[in-house]
Tab-separated table of C-alpha atoms in Angstrom:
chain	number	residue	atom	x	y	z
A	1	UNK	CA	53.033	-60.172	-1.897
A	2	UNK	CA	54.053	-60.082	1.751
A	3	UNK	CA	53.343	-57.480	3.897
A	4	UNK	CA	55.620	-54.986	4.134
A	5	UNK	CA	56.478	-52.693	7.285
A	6	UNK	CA	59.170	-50.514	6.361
A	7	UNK	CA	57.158	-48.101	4.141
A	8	UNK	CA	58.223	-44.407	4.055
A	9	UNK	CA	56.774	-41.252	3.671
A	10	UNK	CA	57.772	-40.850	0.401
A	11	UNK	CA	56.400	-43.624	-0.901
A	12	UNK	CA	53.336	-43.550	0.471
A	13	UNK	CA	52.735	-39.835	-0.607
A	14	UNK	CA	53.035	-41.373	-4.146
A	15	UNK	CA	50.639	-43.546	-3.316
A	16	UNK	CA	48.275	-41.063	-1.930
A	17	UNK	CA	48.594	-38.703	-5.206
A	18	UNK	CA	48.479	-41.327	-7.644
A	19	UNK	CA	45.862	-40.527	-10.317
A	20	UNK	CA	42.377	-41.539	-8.567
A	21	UNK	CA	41.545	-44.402	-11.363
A	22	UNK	CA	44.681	-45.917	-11.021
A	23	UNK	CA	44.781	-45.502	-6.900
A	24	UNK	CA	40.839	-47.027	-6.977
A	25	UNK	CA	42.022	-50.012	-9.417
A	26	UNK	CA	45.472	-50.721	-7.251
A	27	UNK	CA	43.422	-50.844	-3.979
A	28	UNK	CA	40.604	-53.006	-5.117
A	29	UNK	CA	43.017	-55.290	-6.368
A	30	UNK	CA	44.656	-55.631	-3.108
A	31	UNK	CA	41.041	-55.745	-1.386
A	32	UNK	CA	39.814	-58.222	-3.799
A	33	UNK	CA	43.057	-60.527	-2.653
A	34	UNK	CA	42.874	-60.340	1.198
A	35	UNK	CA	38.604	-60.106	1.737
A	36	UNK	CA	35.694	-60.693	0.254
A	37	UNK	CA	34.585	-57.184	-1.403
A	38	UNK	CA	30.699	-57.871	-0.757
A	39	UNK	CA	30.956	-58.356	3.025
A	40	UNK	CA	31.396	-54.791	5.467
A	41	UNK	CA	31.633	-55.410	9.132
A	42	UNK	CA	28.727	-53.600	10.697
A	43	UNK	CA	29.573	-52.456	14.411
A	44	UNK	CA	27.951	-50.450	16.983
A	45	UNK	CA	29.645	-47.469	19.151
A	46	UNK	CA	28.279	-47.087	22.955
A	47	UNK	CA	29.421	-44.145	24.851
A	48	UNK	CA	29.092	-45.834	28.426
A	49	UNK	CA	30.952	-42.855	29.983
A	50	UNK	CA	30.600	-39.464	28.389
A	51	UNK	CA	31.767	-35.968	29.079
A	52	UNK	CA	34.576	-34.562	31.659
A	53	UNK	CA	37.622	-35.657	30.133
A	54	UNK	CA	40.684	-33.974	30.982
A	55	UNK	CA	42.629	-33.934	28.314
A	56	UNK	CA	42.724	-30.915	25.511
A	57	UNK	CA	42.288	-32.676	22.461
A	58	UNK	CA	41.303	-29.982	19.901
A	59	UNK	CA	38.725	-31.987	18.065
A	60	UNK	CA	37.229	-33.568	21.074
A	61	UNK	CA	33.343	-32.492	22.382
A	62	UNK	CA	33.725	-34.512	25.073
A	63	UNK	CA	36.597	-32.488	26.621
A	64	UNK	CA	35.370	-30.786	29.910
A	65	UNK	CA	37.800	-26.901	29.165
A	66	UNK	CA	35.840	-26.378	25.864
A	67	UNK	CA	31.865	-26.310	27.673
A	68	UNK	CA	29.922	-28.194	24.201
A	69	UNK	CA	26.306	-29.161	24.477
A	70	UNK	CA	27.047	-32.785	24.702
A	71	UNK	CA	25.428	-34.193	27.731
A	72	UNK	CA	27.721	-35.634	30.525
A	73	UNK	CA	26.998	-39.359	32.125
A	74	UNK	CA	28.262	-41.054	34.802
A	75	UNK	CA	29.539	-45.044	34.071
A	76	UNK	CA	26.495	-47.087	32.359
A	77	UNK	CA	25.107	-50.219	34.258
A	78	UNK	CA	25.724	-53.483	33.485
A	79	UNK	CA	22.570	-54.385	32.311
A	80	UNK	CA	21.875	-51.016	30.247
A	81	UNK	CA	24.739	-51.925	27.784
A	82	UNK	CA	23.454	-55.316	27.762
A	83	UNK	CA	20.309	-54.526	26.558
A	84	UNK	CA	21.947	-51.607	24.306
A	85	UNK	CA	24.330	-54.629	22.547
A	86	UNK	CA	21.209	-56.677	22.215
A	87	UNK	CA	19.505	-54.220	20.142
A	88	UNK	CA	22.778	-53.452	18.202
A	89	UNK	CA	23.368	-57.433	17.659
A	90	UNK	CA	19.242	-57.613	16.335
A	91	UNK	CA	19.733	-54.313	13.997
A	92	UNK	CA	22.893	-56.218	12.072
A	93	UNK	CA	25.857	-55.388	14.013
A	94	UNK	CA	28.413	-58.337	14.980
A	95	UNK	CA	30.784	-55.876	17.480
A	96	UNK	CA	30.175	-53.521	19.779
A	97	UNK	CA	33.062	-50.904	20.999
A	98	UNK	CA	32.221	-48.834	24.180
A	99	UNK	CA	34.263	-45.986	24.643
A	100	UNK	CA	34.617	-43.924	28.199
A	101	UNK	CA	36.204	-40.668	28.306
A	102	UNK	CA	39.278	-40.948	30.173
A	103	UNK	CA	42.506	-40.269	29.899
A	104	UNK	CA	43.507	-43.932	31.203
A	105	UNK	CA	42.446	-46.387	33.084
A	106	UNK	CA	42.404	-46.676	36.651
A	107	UNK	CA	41.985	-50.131	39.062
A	108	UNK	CA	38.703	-49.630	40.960
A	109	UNK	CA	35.200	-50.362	41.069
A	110	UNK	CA	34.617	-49.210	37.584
A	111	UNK	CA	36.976	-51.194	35.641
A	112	UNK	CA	35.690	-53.755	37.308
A	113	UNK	CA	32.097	-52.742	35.832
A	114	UNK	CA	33.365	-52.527	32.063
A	115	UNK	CA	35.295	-55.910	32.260
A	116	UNK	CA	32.034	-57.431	33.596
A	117	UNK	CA	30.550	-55.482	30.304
A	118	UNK	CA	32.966	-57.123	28.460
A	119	UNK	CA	32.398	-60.757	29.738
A	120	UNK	CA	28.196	-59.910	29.138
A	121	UNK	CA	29.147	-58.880	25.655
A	122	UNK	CA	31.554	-61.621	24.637
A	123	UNK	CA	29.012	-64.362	26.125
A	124	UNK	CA	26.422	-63.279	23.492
A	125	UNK	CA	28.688	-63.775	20.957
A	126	UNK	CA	29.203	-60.236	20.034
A	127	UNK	CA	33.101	-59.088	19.515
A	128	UNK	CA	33.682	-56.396	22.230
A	129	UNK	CA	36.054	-53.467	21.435
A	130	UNK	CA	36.991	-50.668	23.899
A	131	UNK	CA	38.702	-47.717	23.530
A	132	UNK	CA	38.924	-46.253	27.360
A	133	UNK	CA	42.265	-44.509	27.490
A	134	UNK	CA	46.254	-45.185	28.136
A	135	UNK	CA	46.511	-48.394	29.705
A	136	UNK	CA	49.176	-50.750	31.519
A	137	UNK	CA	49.939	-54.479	30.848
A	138	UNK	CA	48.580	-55.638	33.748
A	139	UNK	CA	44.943	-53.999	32.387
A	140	UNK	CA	45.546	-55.286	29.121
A	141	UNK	CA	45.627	-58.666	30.536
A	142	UNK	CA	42.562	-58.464	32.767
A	143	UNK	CA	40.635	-56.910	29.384
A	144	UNK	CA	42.146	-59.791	27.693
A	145	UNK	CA	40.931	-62.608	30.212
A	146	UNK	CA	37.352	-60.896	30.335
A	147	UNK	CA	37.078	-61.730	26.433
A	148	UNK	CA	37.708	-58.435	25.192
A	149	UNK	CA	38.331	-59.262	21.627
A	150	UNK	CA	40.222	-55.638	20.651
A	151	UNK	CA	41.527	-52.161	21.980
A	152	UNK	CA	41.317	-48.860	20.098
A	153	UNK	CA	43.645	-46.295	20.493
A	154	UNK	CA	44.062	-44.029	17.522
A	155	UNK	CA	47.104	-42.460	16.565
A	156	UNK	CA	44.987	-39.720	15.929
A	157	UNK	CA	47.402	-37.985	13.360
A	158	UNK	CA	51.374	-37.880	12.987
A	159	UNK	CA	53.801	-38.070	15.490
A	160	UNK	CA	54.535	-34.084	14.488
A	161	UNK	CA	51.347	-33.034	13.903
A	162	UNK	CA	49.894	-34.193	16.894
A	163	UNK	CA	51.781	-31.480	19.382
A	164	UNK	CA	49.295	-29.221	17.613
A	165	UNK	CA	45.822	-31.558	18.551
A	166	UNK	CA	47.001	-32.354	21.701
A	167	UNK	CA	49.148	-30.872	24.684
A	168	UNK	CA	48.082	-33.242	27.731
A	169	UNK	CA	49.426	-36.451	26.480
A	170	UNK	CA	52.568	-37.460	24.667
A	171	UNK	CA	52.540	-39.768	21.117
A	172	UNK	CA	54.731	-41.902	22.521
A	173	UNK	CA	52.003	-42.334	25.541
A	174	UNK	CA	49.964	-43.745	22.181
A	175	UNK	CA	52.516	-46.493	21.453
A	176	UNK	CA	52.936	-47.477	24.828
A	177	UNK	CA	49.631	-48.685	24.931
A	178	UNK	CA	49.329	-50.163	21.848
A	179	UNK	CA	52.257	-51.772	22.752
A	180	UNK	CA	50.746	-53.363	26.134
A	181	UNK	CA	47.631	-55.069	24.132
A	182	UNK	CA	50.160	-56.892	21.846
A	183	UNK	CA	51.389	-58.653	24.642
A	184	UNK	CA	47.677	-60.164	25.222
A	185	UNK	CA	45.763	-62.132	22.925
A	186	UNK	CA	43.349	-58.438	22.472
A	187	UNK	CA	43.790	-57.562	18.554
A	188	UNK	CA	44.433	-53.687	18.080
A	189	UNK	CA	42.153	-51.178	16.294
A	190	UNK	CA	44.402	-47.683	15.998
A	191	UNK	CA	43.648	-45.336	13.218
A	192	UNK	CA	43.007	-41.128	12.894
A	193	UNK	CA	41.348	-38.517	11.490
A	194	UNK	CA	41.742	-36.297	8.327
A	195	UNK	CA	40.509	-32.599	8.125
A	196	UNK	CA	42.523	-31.234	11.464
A	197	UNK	CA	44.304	-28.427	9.443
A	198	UNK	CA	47.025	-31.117	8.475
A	199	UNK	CA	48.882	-31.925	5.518
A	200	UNK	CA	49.153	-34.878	3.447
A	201	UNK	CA	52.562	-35.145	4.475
A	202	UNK	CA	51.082	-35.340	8.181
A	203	UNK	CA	48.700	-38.259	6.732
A	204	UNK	CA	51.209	-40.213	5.216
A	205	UNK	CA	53.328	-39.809	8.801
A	206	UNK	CA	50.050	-40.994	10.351
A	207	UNK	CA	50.061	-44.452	8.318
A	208	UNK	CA	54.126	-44.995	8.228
A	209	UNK	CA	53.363	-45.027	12.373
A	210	UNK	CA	50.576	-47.661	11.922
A	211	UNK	CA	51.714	-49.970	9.400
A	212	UNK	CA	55.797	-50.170	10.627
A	213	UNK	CA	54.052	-51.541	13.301
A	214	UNK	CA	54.484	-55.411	13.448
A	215	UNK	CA	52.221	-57.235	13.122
A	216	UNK	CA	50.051	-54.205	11.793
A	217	UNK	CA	47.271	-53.001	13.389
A	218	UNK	CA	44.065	-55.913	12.728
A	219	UNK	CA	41.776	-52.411	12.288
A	220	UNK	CA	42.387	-49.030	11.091
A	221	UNK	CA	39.285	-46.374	11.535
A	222	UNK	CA	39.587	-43.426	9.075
A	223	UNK	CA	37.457	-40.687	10.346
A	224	UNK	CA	37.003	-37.361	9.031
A	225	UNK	CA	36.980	-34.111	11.522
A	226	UNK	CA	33.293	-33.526	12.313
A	227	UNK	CA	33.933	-30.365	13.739
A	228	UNK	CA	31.754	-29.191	16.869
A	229	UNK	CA	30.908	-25.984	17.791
A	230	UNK	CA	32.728	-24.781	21.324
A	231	UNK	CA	36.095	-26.897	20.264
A	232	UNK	CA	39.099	-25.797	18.673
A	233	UNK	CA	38.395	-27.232	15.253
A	234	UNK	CA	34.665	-25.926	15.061
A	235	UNK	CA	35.259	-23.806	12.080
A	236	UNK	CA	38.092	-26.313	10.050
A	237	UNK	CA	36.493	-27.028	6.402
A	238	UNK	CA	35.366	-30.494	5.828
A	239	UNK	CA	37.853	-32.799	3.818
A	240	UNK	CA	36.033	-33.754	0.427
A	241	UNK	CA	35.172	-37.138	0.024
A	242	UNK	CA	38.081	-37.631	-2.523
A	243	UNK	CA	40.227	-37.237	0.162
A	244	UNK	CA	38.863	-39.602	2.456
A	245	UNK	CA	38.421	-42.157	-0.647
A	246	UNK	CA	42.659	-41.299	-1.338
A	247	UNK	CA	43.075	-42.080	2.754
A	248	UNK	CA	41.070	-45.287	2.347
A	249	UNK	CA	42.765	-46.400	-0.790
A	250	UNK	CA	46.047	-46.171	0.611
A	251	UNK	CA	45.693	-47.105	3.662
A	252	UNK	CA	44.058	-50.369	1.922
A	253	UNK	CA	47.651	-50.693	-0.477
A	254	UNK	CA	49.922	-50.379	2.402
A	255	UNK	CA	48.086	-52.842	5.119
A	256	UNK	CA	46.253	-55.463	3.038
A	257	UNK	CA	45.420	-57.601	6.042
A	258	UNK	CA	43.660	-54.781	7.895
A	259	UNK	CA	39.978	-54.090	8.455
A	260	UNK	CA	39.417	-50.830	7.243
A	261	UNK	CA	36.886	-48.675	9.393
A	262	UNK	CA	35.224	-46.300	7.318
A	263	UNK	CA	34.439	-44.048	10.309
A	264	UNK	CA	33.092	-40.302	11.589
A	265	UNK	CA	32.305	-37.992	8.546
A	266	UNK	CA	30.021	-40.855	7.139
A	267	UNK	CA	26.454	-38.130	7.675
A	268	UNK	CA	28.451	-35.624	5.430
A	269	UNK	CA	29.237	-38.340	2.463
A	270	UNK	CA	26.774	-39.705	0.010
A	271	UNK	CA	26.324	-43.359	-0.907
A	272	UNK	CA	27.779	-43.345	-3.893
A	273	UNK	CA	31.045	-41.275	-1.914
A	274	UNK	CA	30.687	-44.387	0.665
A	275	UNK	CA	30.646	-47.049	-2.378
A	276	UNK	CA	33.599	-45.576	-3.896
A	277	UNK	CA	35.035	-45.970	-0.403
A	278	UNK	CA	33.833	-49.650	-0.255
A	279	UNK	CA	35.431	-50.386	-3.656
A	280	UNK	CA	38.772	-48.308	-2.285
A	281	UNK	CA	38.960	-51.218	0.344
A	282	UNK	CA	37.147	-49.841	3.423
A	283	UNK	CA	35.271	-52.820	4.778
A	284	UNK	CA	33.998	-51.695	8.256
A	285	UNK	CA	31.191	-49.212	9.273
A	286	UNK	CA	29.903	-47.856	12.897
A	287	UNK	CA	26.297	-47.741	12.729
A	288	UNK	CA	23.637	-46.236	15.275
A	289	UNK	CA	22.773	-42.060	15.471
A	290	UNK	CA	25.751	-41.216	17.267
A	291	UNK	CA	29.173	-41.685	17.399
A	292	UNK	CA	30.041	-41.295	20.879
A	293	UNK	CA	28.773	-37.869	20.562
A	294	UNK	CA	28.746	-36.923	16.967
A	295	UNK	CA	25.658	-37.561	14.161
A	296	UNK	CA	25.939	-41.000	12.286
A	297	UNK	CA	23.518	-42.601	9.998
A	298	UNK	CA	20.233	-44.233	10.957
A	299	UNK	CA	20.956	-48.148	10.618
A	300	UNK	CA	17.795	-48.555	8.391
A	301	UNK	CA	19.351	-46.099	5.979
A	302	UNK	CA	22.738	-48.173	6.036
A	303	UNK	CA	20.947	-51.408	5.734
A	304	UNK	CA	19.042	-49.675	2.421
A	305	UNK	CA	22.656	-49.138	1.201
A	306	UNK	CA	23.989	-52.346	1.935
A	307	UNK	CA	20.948	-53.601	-0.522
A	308	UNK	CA	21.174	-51.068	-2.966
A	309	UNK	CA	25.454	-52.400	-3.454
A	310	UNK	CA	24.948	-55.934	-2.498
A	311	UNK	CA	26.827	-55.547	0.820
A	312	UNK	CA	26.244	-58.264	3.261
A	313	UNK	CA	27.337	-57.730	6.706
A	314	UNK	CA	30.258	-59.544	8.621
A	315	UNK	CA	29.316	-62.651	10.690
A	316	UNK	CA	31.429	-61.999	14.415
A	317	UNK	CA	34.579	-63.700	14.858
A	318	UNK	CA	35.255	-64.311	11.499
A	319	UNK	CA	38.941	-62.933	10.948
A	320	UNK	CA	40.032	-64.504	14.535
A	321	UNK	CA	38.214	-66.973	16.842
A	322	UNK	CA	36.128	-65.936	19.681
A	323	UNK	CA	38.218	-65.249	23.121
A	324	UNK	CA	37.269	-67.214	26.334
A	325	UNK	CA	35.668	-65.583	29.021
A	326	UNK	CA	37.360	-66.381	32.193
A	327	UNK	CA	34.724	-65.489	35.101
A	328	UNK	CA	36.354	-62.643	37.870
A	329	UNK	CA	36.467	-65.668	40.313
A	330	UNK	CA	38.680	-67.434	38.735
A	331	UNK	CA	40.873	-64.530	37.519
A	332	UNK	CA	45.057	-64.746	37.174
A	333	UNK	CA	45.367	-60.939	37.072
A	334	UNK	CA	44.288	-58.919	39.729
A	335	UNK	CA	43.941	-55.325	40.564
A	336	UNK	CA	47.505	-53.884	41.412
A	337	UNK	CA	45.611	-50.795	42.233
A	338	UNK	CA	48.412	-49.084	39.649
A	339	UNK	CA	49.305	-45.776	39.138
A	340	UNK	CA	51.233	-44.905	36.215
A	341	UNK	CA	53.243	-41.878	35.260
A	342	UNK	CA	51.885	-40.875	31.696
A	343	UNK	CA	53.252	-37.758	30.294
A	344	UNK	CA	51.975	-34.459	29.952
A	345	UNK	CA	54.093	-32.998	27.514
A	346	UNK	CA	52.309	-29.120	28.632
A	347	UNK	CA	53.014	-27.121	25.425
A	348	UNK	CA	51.073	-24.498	24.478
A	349	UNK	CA	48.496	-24.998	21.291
A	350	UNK	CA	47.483	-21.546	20.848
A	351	UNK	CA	43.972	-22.367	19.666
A	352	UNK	CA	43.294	-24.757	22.570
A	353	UNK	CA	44.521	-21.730	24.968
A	354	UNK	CA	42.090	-19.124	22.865
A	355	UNK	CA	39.098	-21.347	22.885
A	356	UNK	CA	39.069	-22.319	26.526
A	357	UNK	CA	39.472	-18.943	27.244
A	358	UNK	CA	36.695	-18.187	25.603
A	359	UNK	CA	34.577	-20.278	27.328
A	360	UNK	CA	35.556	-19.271	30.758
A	361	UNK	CA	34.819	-15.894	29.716
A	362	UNK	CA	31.310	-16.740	28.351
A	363	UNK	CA	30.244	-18.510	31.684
A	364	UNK	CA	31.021	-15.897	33.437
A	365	UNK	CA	28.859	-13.738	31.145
């Protein structure tokens, strides 16, 4: 069957609510066709700029208006994420994704650092992901030539939905971007989270976006909220793990090709919740303590799991070839020193407002 990307709403929600032995069998089936069931991609998440972002997304520790306990750093060196990817590459993982919290990128000294990260990466044969904000062609290009195998930019939630998560940044902002990497050679990684106070109708808007997208999306993460005290969403109730095995499942059904990342949430699941997410078609994991700044599993207690099922993990490169590295020397793209006009929508989410409020008040206490 050949990929389709003119699903609707409607037909995904039937999807979605189909009875859970049926869903499970449907999207193993589909799994089963397009990868091999036994192998999970194993990759590592490096926060190599954390803290002080400007933007207001509700769920988001890292955003500098809601004062969490994360701790702040400045841009990593060079050689500390080289030596953090070597230890990722010896503990199992094939990719590593660094993420820096921005709202977008800007020319300058320290895009020039992470594409240098990204050359150090792809040279020991590691596939480099990063996720560092909105970004323009020109960027995408320079990422590109530096061997940056993909770019994450989640979609976060539905086009609707998400003018309740977010005021300082329009959807369309979203597709923009995802837009400029599919004029490179980069492969795109865009998926959201489940447990925001949405409803399934808002999930099923959330994968219409991603897979009427053509091509589709190489990687979809499915996280679930891990909500952190001092942000909006601190006190929304975890999603159960049926509904993250439902997400997985039809999110499998409705973009066979796709690797799909079983995400954030993964601490509050057990393994046999994970297998059934395995068997749904999720065939990715982020291991390592942290993800950016929230609690993952230990990657011994993954690699126990992976024995206990039979999982191997994913050798790099092995859905698309390794990019070429082309050295900052010898460069076609330079700096152009943009600046870009992104939008800031500036509604008002009430519980944004309240909870940055909130903290004002309590550091002035």
């Amino acid at each position: 069957m050949a990929t389709r990307h003119n699903w609707t709403k409607e037909e995904i929600l039937e999807i979605y609510n189909k009875p859970l032995m049926e869903l499970l069998y449907e999207a193993a089936t589909v799994h089963r066709k397009h990868h091999d069931p036994n192998t999970v991609q194993v990759s590592t998440l490096l926060s190599i700029k954390t803290g002080g972002c400007p933007e207001d997304c509700g769920y988001c520790p890292q955003a500098a208006r809601y004062h969490t306990d994360i701790e702040g750093n400045d841009l990593m060196s060079v050689n500390h994420v080289k030596a953090q990817a070597l230890r990722a590459k010896s503990a199992g993982s094939s990719r590593v994704c660094m993420g820096a919290a921005w709202r977008n990128v800007k020319d300058g000294p320290e895009f020039d650092n992470v594409l240098e990260m990204v050359r150090t990466i792809n040279k020991l044969d590691m596939e480099v992901c990063c996720t560092l904000g909105m970004l323009t062609e020109n960027q995408a290009q320079r990422l590109a030539e530096a061997g940056l195998y993909a770019y994450n930019h989640n979609l976060d939630t539905s086009e609707e939905y998400y003018k309740e998560v977010i005021s300082t940044r329009g959807f369309e902002d979203r597709l923009e971007t995802i837009d400029n990497v599919r004029k490179t050679n980069v492969t795109v990684c865009s998926g959201g989270i489940i447990g925001m106070g949405e409803k399934e109708e808002d999930r099923a808007g959330m994968l219409v976006a991603l897979s009427t997208l053509n091509p589709q999306p190489e990687s979809v993460p499915i996280n679930a909220l891990v909500p952190v005290e001092g942000t909006p969403m601190e006190e929304q109730a975890p999603v159960s793990i049926w509904e993250m095995v439902r997400m997985v499942a039809t999110t499998r059904i409705i973009m066979p090709e796709t690797q799909v990342r079983l995400s954030a949430g993964r601490t509050q699941m057990s393994r046999e919740g994970q297998a059934m997410c395995f068997f749904a078609g999720a065939n990715s994991i982020f291991a390592g303590d942290k993800l950016l700044t929230t609690p993952n599993p230990d990657v011994s207690e993954d690699m126990q799991m992976f024995k206990a099922l039979g999982l191997n993990p994913q050798k790099p490169f092995t859905k698309k070839s390794k990019p070429e590295t082309v050295e900052a020397s010898e460069s076609k793209y330079n700096s152009l020193g943009e600046k870009p006009k992104w939008s800031r929508p500036g509604h008002t989410i009430e519980r944004n407002v309240i909870t940055e409020e909130k903290q004002k008040a309590k550091a002035k206490a």
